[in-house]
Each structure stands twice: as structure tokens, then as C-alpha cells.
Short mmCIF file of C-alpha atoms in Angstrom, two decimals:
data_model
loop_
_atom_site.label_atom_id
_atom_site.label_comp_id
_atom_site.label_asym_id
_atom_site.label_seq_id
_atom_site.Cartn_x
_atom_site.Cartn_y
_atom_site.Cartn_z
CA MET U 67 96.46 117.12 84.14
CA THR U 68 93.75 114.58 84.92
CA PHE U 69 93.61 112.38 88.00
CA THR U 70 91.72 109.11 87.69
CA LEU U 71 90.34 106.79 90.37
CA ALA U 72 88.89 103.32 89.84
CA THR U 73 87.49 100.47 91.90
CA PHE U 74 87.11 96.83 90.87
CA ASN U 75 86.00 93.71 92.73
CA LEU U 76 87.95 90.96 90.96
CA LYS U 77 85.90 88.05 92.37
CA ASP U 78 87.96 85.26 93.92
CA PHE U 79 91.34 86.36 92.56
CA PHE U 80 93.13 83.13 93.42
CA ASP U 81 95.77 81.19 91.50
CA ALA U 82 95.01 77.74 90.12
CA GLU U 83 95.15 74.82 92.53
CA SER U 84 94.80 72.26 89.76
CA ASP U 85 95.31 71.99 86.01
CA ALA U 86 91.56 72.29 85.58
CA ASP U 87 91.66 75.85 86.98
CA ARG U 88 94.53 77.13 84.83
CA PRO U 89 92.44 78.23 81.81
CA ALA U 90 90.10 80.22 84.06
CA VAL U 91 93.02 81.92 85.82
CA ALA U 92 94.68 82.82 82.51
CA ALA U 93 91.40 84.25 81.26
CA LYS U 94 90.90 86.15 84.54
CA LEU U 95 94.32 87.78 84.20
CA GLU U 96 93.41 88.93 80.69
CA HIS U 97 89.96 90.09 81.84
CA VAL U 98 91.36 92.16 84.70
CA GLY U 99 94.24 93.47 82.61
CA ALA U 100 91.90 94.66 79.86
CA ALA U 101 89.70 96.46 82.39
CA LEU U 102 92.69 98.17 83.98
CA ASP U 103 94.04 99.17 80.57
CA ALA U 104 90.69 100.71 79.63
CA ALA U 105 90.45 102.62 82.91
CA ASP U 106 94.06 103.85 82.81
CA ALA U 107 93.58 104.99 86.41
CA ASP U 108 96.18 106.66 88.59
CA VAL U 109 94.87 104.92 91.71
CA VAL U 110 92.95 101.64 91.70
CA ALA U 111 91.12 99.99 94.59
CA LEU U 112 90.80 96.22 94.27
CA GLN U 113 88.66 93.84 96.29
CA GLU U 114 88.70 90.04 96.64
CA VAL U 115 92.43 89.74 96.01
CA GLY U 116 93.26 86.29 97.29
CA ASP U 117 96.73 85.59 95.95
CA GLU U 118 99.37 88.30 96.32
CA ALA U 119 101.74 86.53 93.93
CA LEU U 120 99.04 86.38 91.26
CA LEU U 121 98.57 90.13 91.58
CA GLY U 122 102.32 90.48 91.14
CA ARG U 123 102.10 88.49 87.91
CA LEU U 124 99.29 90.70 86.68
CA LEU U 125 101.29 93.86 87.31
CA ALA U 126 104.58 92.54 85.94
CA GLU U 127 103.35 90.58 82.93
CA ARG U 128 99.97 91.98 81.84
CA VAL U 129 99.90 95.68 82.76
CA PRO U 130 103.53 96.78 83.31
CA GLY U 131 102.92 99.85 81.17
CA LEU U 132 100.43 101.28 83.66
CA GLY U 133 103.31 101.97 86.02
CA TYR U 134 101.84 100.92 89.36
CA GLY U 135 104.18 100.79 92.34
CA ALA U 136 104.17 98.38 95.25
CA PRO U 137 100.60 97.50 96.27
CA THR U 138 99.18 98.45 99.66
CA PHE U 139 97.62 95.20 100.89
CA GLY U 140 94.87 95.09 103.49
CA THR U 141 94.47 92.24 105.93
CA ALA U 142 92.54 89.20 104.68
CA ASP U 143 89.36 87.61 105.95
CA LYS U 144 88.91 83.93 106.81
CA ARG U 145 88.38 83.14 103.12
CA GLY U 146 91.73 84.71 102.27
CA ILE U 147 90.46 87.71 100.29
CA ARG U 148 91.59 91.27 100.94
CA CYS U 149 91.42 94.85 99.65
CA VAL U 150 94.39 96.38 97.83
CA ILE U 151 95.30 99.84 96.56
CA LEU U 152 97.52 100.36 93.51
CA SER U 153 98.99 103.76 92.68
CA ARG U 154 101.26 105.17 90.01
CA ARG U 155 101.26 108.55 91.73
CA PRO U 156 103.73 109.10 94.58
CA VAL U 157 102.40 107.61 97.81
CA LEU U 158 103.01 110.07 100.65
CA GLU U 159 101.53 107.88 103.39
CA ALA U 160 100.20 104.33 103.55
CA ARG U 161 98.54 102.40 106.35
CA VAL U 162 95.94 99.71 106.95
CA HIS U 163 93.16 100.27 109.47
CA THR U 164 92.11 97.17 111.39
CA ALA U 165 89.90 96.40 114.38
CA ASP U 166 89.35 93.18 116.29
CA ASP U 167 85.87 94.30 117.26
CA LEU U 168 83.70 97.09 115.84
CA PRO U 169 81.76 99.15 118.38
CA PHE U 170 78.04 99.79 117.94
CA PRO U 171 76.16 102.88 119.16
CA THR U 172 74.68 102.76 122.65
CA PHE U 173 71.67 104.71 123.88
CA PHE U 174 73.15 106.07 127.12
CA GLU U 175 76.69 107.00 128.09
CA GLY U 176 78.03 104.13 130.12
CA ASP U 177 75.92 101.46 128.40
CA ARG U 178 77.72 98.27 127.54
CA ASP U 179 78.41 97.58 123.85
CA PRO U 180 75.51 95.34 122.77
CA PHE U 181 77.56 93.20 120.37
CA VAL U 182 80.92 92.60 122.02
CA GLY U 183 82.87 90.05 119.99
CA ARG U 184 80.21 89.77 117.30
CA LEU U 185 81.17 92.52 114.84
CA PRO U 186 84.73 92.01 113.57
CA LEU U 187 86.25 94.12 110.82
CA ARG U 188 86.90 91.12 108.65
CA ARG U 189 88.93 92.88 105.96
CA GLY U 190 91.33 95.70 106.82
CA ILE U 191 90.92 99.13 105.21
CA PRO U 192 93.93 100.22 103.10
CA HIS U 193 94.41 103.99 103.27
CA VAL U 194 96.93 105.91 101.19
CA VAL U 195 97.63 109.59 100.69
CA VAL U 196 98.82 110.21 97.14
CA ASP U 197 100.31 113.24 95.44
CA ALA U 198 97.69 114.08 92.82
CA GLY U 199 99.64 116.91 91.21
CA ASP U 200 97.53 120.03 90.78
CA LEU U 201 94.86 118.58 93.08
CA GLY U 202 97.32 118.22 95.93
CA PRO U 203 97.30 115.32 98.42
CA VAL U 204 94.32 112.95 98.16
CA HIS U 205 93.30 110.45 100.83
CA VAL U 206 92.11 107.19 99.25
CA LEU U 207 90.49 104.43 101.30
CA THR U 208 89.00 101.18 100.06
CA ALA U 209 86.58 98.82 101.77
CA HIS U 210 84.68 95.63 101.06
CA PHE U 211 81.63 95.53 103.32
CA LYS U 212 79.69 92.48 104.48
CA SER U 213 77.51 91.04 101.72
CA GLY U 214 73.73 91.22 101.76
CA LEU U 215 73.49 87.50 102.50
CA PRO U 216 71.54 86.80 105.70
CA VAL U 217 73.37 86.15 108.97
CA ARG U 218 71.58 83.41 110.87
CA ARG U 219 71.69 82.95 114.61
CA LYS U 220 74.12 80.31 115.86
CA TRP U 221 74.43 77.86 118.68
CA PRO U 222 77.40 78.38 121.05
CA ASN U 223 79.37 75.80 119.02
CA GLY U 224 79.01 77.97 115.90
CA GLU U 225 76.39 75.84 114.16
CA GLU U 226 73.76 77.87 112.33
CA ILE U 227 70.15 77.78 113.52
CA PRO U 228 67.85 77.54 110.47
CA ASP U 229 65.28 80.29 109.96
CA ALA U 230 61.86 78.80 110.68
CA THR U 231 59.56 81.81 110.34
CA ALA U 232 59.28 85.10 108.49
CA ALA U 233 60.41 86.86 111.65
CA ASP U 234 63.50 84.63 111.77
CA ARG U 235 64.33 85.50 108.16
CA ALA U 236 63.85 89.19 108.87
CA ALA U 237 66.16 88.95 111.89
CA SER U 238 68.85 87.30 109.75
CA ARG U 239 68.64 90.16 107.25
CA LEU U 240 68.84 92.67 110.08
CA ARG U 241 72.01 91.05 111.46
CA SER U 242 73.56 91.37 108.02
CA MET U 243 72.65 95.05 107.83
CA VAL U 244 73.97 95.66 111.36
CA GLN U 245 77.35 94.27 110.30
CA ARG U 246 77.48 96.56 107.25
CA ALA U 247 76.34 99.53 109.33
CA ALA U 248 79.09 98.93 111.90
CA GLU U 249 81.67 98.77 109.09
CA ALA U 250 80.22 101.97 107.62
CA LEU U 251 80.47 103.79 110.96
CA PHE U 252 84.10 102.71 111.28
CA VAL U 253 84.91 104.01 107.79
CA ARG U 254 83.04 107.27 108.40
CA GLY U 255 85.22 107.82 111.45
CA LEU U 256 88.28 107.48 109.22
CA VAL U 257 86.74 109.96 106.76
CA ASP U 258 86.08 112.47 109.55
CA ALA U 259 89.69 112.15 110.70
CA ALA U 260 90.97 112.78 107.17
CA LEU U 261 88.65 115.76 106.70
CA SER U 262 89.87 117.27 109.97
CA THR U 263 93.26 117.91 108.36
CA GLY U 264 91.87 121.01 106.64
CA PRO U 265 88.78 122.56 105.04
CA ASP U 266 89.92 121.60 101.55
CA ALA U 267 90.89 118.02 102.36
CA ARG U 268 90.39 115.72 99.39
CA VAL U 269 89.11 112.32 100.48
CA CYS U 270 87.80 109.32 98.55
CA VAL U 271 86.18 106.11 99.78
CA MET U 272 85.71 103.49 97.10
CA GLY U 273 85.06 99.81 96.87
CA ASP U 274 82.45 97.08 96.94
CA LEU U 275 80.25 98.40 99.75
CA ASN U 276 77.60 95.74 99.09
CA ASP U 277 74.67 98.13 99.29
CA THR U 278 72.89 100.71 97.19
CA ILE U 279 73.38 104.46 97.30
CA THR U 280 70.16 105.10 99.28
CA SER U 281 70.81 102.38 101.87
CA LEU U 282 71.60 103.26 105.47
CA PRO U 283 75.21 101.93 105.39
CA ILE U 284 76.11 104.03 102.34
CA ARG U 285 74.37 107.07 103.81
CA LEU U 286 76.46 106.58 106.96
CA VAL U 287 79.69 106.61 104.94
CA ARG U 288 78.57 109.65 102.96
CA GLY U 289 77.59 111.54 106.13
CA VAL U 290 74.01 111.34 107.36
CA GLY U 291 72.73 114.84 108.01
CA ALA U 292 75.99 116.43 106.87
CA ALA U 293 75.93 119.56 104.78
CA GLU U 294 78.34 119.82 101.89
CA ALA U 295 80.49 122.18 103.92
CA SER U 296 80.81 119.65 106.75
CA GLY U 297 81.84 116.64 104.74
CA LEU U 298 78.98 115.14 102.76
CA LEU U 299 80.57 112.72 100.29
CA ALA U 300 79.31 112.90 96.72
CA SER U 301 78.67 109.82 94.61
CA CYS U 302 80.68 110.03 91.40
CA THR U 303 78.38 107.59 89.60
CA ASP U 304 75.62 110.20 89.67
CA ARG U 305 77.37 111.36 86.48
CA VAL U 306 76.63 108.02 84.78
CA ALA U 307 73.46 107.76 82.67
CA PRO U 308 70.69 106.05 84.71
CA GLU U 309 70.37 103.15 82.27
CA ARG U 310 74.11 102.39 82.70
CA ARG U 311 74.24 102.93 86.46
CA PHE U 312 74.85 99.34 87.59
CA SER U 313 77.95 97.37 88.58
CA THR U 314 76.59 93.87 89.24
CA PHE U 315 73.52 91.67 88.92
CA HIS U 316 71.56 90.46 91.92
CA GLY U 317 68.50 88.26 91.81
CA GLY U 318 68.27 88.82 88.08
CA GLY U 319 68.21 92.61 88.46
CA LYS U 320 70.84 95.31 88.07
CA ASP U 321 72.47 96.82 91.16
CA LEU U 322 75.01 99.53 91.87
CA ILE U 323 76.96 98.43 94.96
CA ASP U 324 80.47 99.50 93.87
CA HIS U 325 80.95 103.15 94.75
CA ILE U 326 83.37 106.06 94.44
CA LEU U 327 82.45 108.59 97.15
CA VAL U 328 84.39 111.85 97.36
CA SER U 329 84.61 114.90 99.60
CA PRO U 330 83.36 118.32 98.40
CA ALA U 331 86.86 119.56 97.51
CA LEU U 332 87.36 116.55 95.24
CA ALA U 333 83.79 116.48 93.92
CA SER U 334 84.24 120.03 92.64
CA ARG U 335 86.96 118.73 90.29
CA LEU U 336 84.99 115.74 88.95
CA VAL U 337 84.90 115.66 85.15
CA SER U 338 83.31 112.31 84.31
CA ALA U 339 82.51 108.82 85.54
CA ASP U 340 81.85 105.50 83.88
CA ILE U 341 81.03 101.88 84.67
CA GLN U 342 82.56 99.17 82.46
CA ASN U 343 79.42 97.03 82.35
CA ASP U 344 79.00 96.37 78.62
CA ALA U 345 80.12 92.74 78.91
CA LEU U 346 79.06 92.16 82.52
CA ARG U 347 77.16 88.90 82.99
CA ASP U 348 75.01 87.49 85.75
CA HIS U 349 76.96 84.85 87.70
CA GLY U 350 73.95 83.84 89.76
CA PRO U 351 73.95 83.44 93.55
CA HIS U 352 77.16 82.87 95.48
CA VAL U 353 78.04 79.21 95.96
CA ASP U 354 80.78 78.18 98.40
CA GLY U 355 83.49 76.13 96.72
CA ALA U 356 82.39 77.00 93.18
CA PRO U 357 85.09 76.77 90.46
CA LEU U 358 87.13 79.86 89.61
CA THR U 359 85.59 82.00 86.88
CA PRO U 360 87.30 83.67 83.90
CA ASP U 361 85.67 87.01 84.67
CA SER U 362 84.35 89.04 87.57
CA ASP U 363 80.73 89.42 88.57
CA HIS U 364 81.37 93.14 89.17
CA ALA U 365 82.15 95.94 86.73
CA LEU U 366 85.04 98.34 87.16
CA VAL U 367 83.91 101.85 88.15
CA VAL U 368 86.04 104.85 87.18
CA ALA U 369 85.99 108.60 87.90
CA ARG U 370 88.15 111.31 86.33
CA PHE U 371 89.10 114.65 87.88
CA ALA U 372 90.90 117.72 86.57
#
């Protein structure tokens, strides 16, 4: 019996607020439904789910045959988007990990946290344990990390301070990376806790992690310096042909920032992986307040185990 995992950033999955948006929303439901049908996954991680009722419509009207149970919803960010896990396998446990403030490593024991109040976990981490049949229980977590957009310094009133020099621009990029790294450390702590349940623990982290496989944040999630025996997470998309190994476009180029990362006990059962990027198009840079789109700017990523 196969066990299939998939992750998909839906991009602004909101219902229509006006008649002008209705065609795009109808097309988005069809777009997402077709991707889910093609994946036929047992467990699906979704990102950028804005409207819970719209997800209910998708499940009830477009993909009822896939048999997904009640979604596990994460907490939403200020924009109203959240991570969600769908499962048609029995869910043995379900929780959502949240944090008002993410800690950051200090140099000496007793040092004060350098970023108190500056590193929130903006979107909660859904975490389910599912009965995967012959594979046994599998921990599945999904995350949507901070984007690669720069984080500019702000005045006390919250107003951004424009970057004036190359050093300013570099600092803004570094702040962005620090946020992703803090999120990655938090998730790696959850992975370590799941792995501590036994030497053969099967754990998966998947989602839009907004960075490439060789980046520091993704290496933190995978386990920097970890040997396979001590919990190094494998990237399932290593099984995808290099020319197809992309899940979005950025700056006109192809990027893989949507990942399925699995523990050694699960990696040993990996059969295949794929990225549904045949019809993926470049949406261009993010624009606040842009109209809803009929498709996502990310491709669904899928991995199959047996």
C-alpha cells in the first residue's frame, strides 16, 4: 500500500469580495481541485488558506471523492492566511504549535535574547500524527516561512525607514533571513521532539519554506551537522529530474522553495517524487492589494512511499 504526501501553496485562497472576483475564485477552485486530483495524496499540506469556508466548498463540491476529513487549521497571520493539513488517513493526534515570540541563539548562557518582541511566529504550525498503515504512525508538520522580501528598519511608530545605501539594503535582507532562521530553529525543535519518540520515528516537514535547499534556514530544519542516524532530514525532491526541480518563479528564474523533508525511517520508503510545474506561470513580484488570481504561483509537490 502506498502512502502519499503533498504540499501546495494556494496563493491568496480568499473568497470573492465583489462580483469582479467571482470568475477568478471559480477558476481557482478548479485549479486547486485538479492539482489535488492529480496528486491523490493521503495527506496534503496547504499554505495561504485565507477563507476556511472556501476550503470547505472545495472539499465538499470539487474533491469529495478524495475523502479528506476535517482540516487541521493553523493560526493566521495579520493578512489572514494560514497553513492547513488535510488527511484521509486516520488522525491519531492533532495540534497547532504557536509562539508569541521566537527565541534567537545567544553567545553566553545568561545573555539576554537580542530580539525580544521582534520575531513572532506569524503563522502557527499544524502538526498531525496519522496512521499510515504499513508505515506506522507518521508525524506531519507544515510551515510557511517568512518570504525573501527585505525587512526594513522602522521608526518606533512602525513607519519603515527607506534603505539609502548598499549596506542598508544588505541589512534589510539579513533581517529577513534572521526571521526565517528563527522559524527554522523553532520547527527543528519540533522535529527533534518527534524524533525522540523512538529510533524509527517517521517525521515529515513540508510547506512553502521560502528558501532553497542549500540555504541556512532549510539546512537548520534538515539538521545542520546531523548524521543520518541522528535525524538528518532528506529532501524528497532530490528524486525529481534537475530540469524539473522548481516550484515557483522568482525574478524571472526558477526556484525550488516548496519542500518535503523526511526523517531517515521515512526516506528509506520513498518511491518517487514529482512537481506539478508543467503549467506553472510567472506571476511577477508580489503586489499588496493585487486582484485574486485564477491559479497559484506555486506548484504542488508530491512524494510517494511504500
